[in-house]
JSON list of C-alpha atoms and ligand atoms in Angstrom, two decimals:
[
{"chain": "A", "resi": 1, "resn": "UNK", "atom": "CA", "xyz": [36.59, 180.01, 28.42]},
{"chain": "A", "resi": 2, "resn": "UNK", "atom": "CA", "xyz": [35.94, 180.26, 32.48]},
{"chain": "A", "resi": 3, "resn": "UNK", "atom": "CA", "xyz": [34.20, 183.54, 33.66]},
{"chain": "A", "resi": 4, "resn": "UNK", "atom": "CA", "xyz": [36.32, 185.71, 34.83]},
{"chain": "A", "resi": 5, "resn": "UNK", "atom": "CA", "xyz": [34.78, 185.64, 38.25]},
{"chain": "A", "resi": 6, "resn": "UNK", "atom": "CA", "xyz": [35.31, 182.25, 38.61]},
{"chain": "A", "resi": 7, "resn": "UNK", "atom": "CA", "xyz": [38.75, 182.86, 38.07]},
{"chain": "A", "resi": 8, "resn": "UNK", "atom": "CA", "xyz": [39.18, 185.91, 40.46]},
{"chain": "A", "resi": 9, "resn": "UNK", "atom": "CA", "xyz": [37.42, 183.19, 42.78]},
{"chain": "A", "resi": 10, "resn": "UNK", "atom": "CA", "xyz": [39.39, 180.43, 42.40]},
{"chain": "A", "resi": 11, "resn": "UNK", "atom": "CA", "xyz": [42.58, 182.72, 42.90]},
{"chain": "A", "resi": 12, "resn": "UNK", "atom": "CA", "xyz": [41.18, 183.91, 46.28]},
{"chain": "A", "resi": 13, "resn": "UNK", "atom": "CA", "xyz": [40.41, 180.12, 47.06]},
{"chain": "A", "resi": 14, "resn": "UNK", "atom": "CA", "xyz": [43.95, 178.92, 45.91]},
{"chain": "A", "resi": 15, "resn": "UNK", "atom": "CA", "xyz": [45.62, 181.81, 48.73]},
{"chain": "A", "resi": 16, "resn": "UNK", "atom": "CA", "xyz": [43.00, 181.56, 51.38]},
{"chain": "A", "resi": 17, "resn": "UNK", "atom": "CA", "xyz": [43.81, 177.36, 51.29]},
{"chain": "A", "resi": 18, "resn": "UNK", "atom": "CA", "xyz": [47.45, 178.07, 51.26]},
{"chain": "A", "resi": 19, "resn": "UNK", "atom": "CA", "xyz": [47.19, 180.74, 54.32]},
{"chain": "A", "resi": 20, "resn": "UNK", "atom": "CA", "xyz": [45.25, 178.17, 55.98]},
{"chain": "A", "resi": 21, "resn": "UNK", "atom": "CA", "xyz": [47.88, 175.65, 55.41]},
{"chain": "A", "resi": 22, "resn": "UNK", "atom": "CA", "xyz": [50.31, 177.89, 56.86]},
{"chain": "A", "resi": 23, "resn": "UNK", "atom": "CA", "xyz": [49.08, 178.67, 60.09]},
{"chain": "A", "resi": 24, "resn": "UNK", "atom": "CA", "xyz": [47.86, 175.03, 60.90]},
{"chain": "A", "resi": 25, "resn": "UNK", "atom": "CA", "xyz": [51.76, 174.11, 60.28]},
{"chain": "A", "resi": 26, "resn": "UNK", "atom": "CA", "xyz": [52.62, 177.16, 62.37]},
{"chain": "A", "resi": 27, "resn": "UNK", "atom": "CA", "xyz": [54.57, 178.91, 59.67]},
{"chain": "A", "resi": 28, "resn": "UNK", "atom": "CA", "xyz": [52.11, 181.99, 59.83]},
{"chain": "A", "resi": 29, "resn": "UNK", "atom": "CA", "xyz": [50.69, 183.26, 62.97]},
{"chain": "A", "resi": 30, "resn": "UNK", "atom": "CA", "xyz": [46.73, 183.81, 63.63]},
{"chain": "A", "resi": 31, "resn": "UNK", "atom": "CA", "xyz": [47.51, 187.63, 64.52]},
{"chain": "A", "resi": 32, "resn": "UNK", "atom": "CA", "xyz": [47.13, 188.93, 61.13]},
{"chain": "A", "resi": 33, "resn": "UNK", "atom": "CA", "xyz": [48.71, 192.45, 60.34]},
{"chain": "A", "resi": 34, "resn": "UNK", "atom": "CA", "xyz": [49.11, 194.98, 57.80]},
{"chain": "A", "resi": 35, "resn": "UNK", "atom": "CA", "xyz": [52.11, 193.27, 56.44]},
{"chain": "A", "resi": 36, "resn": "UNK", "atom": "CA", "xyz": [50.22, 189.88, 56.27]},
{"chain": "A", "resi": 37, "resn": "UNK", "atom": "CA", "xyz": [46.85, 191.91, 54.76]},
{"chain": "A", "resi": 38, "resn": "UNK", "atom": "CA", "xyz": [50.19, 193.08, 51.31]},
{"chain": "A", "resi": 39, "resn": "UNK", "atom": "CA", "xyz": [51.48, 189.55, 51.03]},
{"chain": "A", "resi": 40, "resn": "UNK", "atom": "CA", "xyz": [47.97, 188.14, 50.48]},
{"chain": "A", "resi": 41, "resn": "UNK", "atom": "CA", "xyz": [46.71, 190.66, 48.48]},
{"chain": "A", "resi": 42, "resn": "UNK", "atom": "CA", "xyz": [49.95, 190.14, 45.97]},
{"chain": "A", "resi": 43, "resn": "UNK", "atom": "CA", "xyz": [49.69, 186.78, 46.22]},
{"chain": "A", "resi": 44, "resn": "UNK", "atom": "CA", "xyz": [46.04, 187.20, 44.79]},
{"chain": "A", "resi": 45, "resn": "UNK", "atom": "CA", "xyz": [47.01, 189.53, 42.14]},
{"chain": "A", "resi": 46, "resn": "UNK", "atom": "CA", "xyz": [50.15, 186.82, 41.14]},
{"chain": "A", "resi": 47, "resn": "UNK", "atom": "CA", "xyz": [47.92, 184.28, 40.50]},
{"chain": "A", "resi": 48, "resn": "UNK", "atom": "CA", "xyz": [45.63, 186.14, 38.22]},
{"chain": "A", "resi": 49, "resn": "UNK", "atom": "CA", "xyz": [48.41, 187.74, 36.59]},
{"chain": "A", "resi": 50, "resn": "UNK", "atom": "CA", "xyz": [51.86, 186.56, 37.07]},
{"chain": "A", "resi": 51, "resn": "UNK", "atom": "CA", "xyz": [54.91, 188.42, 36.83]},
{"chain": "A", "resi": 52, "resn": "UNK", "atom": "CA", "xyz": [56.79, 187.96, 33.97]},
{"chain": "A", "resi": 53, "resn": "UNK", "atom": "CA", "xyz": [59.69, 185.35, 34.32]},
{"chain": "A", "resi": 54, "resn": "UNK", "atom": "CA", "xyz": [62.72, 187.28, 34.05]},
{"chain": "A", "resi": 55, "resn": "UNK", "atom": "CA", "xyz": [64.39, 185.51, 31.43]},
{"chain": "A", "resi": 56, "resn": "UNK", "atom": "CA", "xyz": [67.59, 187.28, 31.67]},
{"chain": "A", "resi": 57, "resn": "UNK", "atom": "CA", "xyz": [69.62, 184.55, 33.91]},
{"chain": "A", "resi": 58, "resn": "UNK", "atom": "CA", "xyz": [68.29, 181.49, 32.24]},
{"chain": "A", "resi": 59, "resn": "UNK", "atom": "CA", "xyz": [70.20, 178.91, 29.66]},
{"chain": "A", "resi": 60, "resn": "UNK", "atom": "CA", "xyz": [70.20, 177.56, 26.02]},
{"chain": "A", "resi": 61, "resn": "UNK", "atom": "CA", "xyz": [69.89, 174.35, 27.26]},
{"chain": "A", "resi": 62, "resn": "UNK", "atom": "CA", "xyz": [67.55, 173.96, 30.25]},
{"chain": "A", "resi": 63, "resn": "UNK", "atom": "CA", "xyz": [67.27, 170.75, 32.68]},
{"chain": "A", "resi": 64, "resn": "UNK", "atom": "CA", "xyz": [65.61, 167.76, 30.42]},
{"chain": "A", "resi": 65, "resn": "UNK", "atom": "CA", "xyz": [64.29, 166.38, 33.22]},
{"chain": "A", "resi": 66, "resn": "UNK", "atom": "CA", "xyz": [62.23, 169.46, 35.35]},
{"chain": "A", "resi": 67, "resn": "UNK", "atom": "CA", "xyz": [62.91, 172.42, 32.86]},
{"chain": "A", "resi": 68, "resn": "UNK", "atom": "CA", "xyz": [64.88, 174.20, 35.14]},
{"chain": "A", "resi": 69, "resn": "UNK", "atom": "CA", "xyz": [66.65, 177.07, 32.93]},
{"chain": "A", "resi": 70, "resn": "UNK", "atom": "CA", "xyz": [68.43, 179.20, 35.88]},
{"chain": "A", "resi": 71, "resn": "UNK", "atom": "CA", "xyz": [72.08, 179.71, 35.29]},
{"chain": "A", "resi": 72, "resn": "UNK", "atom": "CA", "xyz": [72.43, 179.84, 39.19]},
{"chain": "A", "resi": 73, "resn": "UNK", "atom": "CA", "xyz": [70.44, 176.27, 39.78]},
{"chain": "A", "resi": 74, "resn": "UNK", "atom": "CA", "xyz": [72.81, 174.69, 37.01]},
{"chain": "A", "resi": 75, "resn": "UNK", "atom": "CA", "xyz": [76.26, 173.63, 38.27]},
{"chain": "A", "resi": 76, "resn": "UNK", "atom": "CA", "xyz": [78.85, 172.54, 35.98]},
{"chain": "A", "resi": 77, "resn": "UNK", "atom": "CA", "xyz": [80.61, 169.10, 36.51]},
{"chain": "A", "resi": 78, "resn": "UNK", "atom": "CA", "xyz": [84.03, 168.41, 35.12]},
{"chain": "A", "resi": 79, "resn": "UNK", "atom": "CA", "xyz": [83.43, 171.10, 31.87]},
{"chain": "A", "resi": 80, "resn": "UNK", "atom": "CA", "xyz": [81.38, 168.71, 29.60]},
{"chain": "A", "resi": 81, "resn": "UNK", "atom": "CA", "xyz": [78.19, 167.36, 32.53]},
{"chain": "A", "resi": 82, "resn": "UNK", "atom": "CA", "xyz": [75.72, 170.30, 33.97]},
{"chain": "A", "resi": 83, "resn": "UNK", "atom": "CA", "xyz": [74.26, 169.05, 37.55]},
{"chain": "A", "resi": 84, "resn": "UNK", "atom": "CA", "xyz": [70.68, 170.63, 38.21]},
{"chain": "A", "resi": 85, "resn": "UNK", "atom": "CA", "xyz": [70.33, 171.94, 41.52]},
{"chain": "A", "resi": 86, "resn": "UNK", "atom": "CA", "xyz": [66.59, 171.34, 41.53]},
{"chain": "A", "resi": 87, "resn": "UNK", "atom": "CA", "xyz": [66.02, 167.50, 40.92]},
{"chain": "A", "resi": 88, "resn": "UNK", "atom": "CA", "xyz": [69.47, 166.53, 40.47]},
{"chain": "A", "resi": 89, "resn": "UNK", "atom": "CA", "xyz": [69.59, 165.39, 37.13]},
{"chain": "A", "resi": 90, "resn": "UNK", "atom": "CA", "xyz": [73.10, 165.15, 35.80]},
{"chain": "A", "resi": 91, "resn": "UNK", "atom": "CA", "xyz": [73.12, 165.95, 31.67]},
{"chain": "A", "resi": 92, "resn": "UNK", "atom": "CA", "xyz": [75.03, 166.65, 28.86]},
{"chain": "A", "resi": 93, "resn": "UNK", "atom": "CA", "xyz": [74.07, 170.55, 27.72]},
{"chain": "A", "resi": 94, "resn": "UNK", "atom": "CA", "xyz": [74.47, 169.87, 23.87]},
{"chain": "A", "resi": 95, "resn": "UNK", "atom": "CA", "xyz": [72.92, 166.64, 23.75]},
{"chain": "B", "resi": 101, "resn": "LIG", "atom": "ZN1", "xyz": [66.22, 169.36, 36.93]}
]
């Protein structure tokens, strides 16, 4: 089992590399606000404990091919195919 330190560290490493990605793309700007100072700090807090999934919109028979188990990203085809949104995979729901 990893201390949790290492853990709390990692998570700060895992947002801090992402941040930096973000502003060298130019998605994010270098002025950093109080709004920017939230969003990291929850991002932090996600990754050591994540929100729980809410399970309320998802499907009996999820995507085979990348899980995906959102009504909304699952389109039916024709009545008997389901087409998911997310990789595109085209299966049969009781199969
Ligand atoms: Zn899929």
């Amino acid at each position: 089992m990893t201390k949790p330190e290492l853990t709390i560290a990692d998570a700060i490493r895992e947002v801090t590399v992402a941040m930096q990605k973000a502003i060298a793309d130019g998605y994010r700007s270098r002025m950093i606000d109080a709004d920017d100072l939230i969003e990291v700090l929850l991002a932090i807090a996600d990754r050591l404990d994540p929100p729980v999934p809410d399970t309320t919109n998802q499907v009996v028979c999820p995507c085979p091919d990348c899980g995906m188990a959102d009504a909304d990203r699952l389109v039916w085809q024709n009545g008997e195919f389901v087409r998911c949104d997310a990789c595109g995979t085209i299966y049969a729901p009781d199969a």
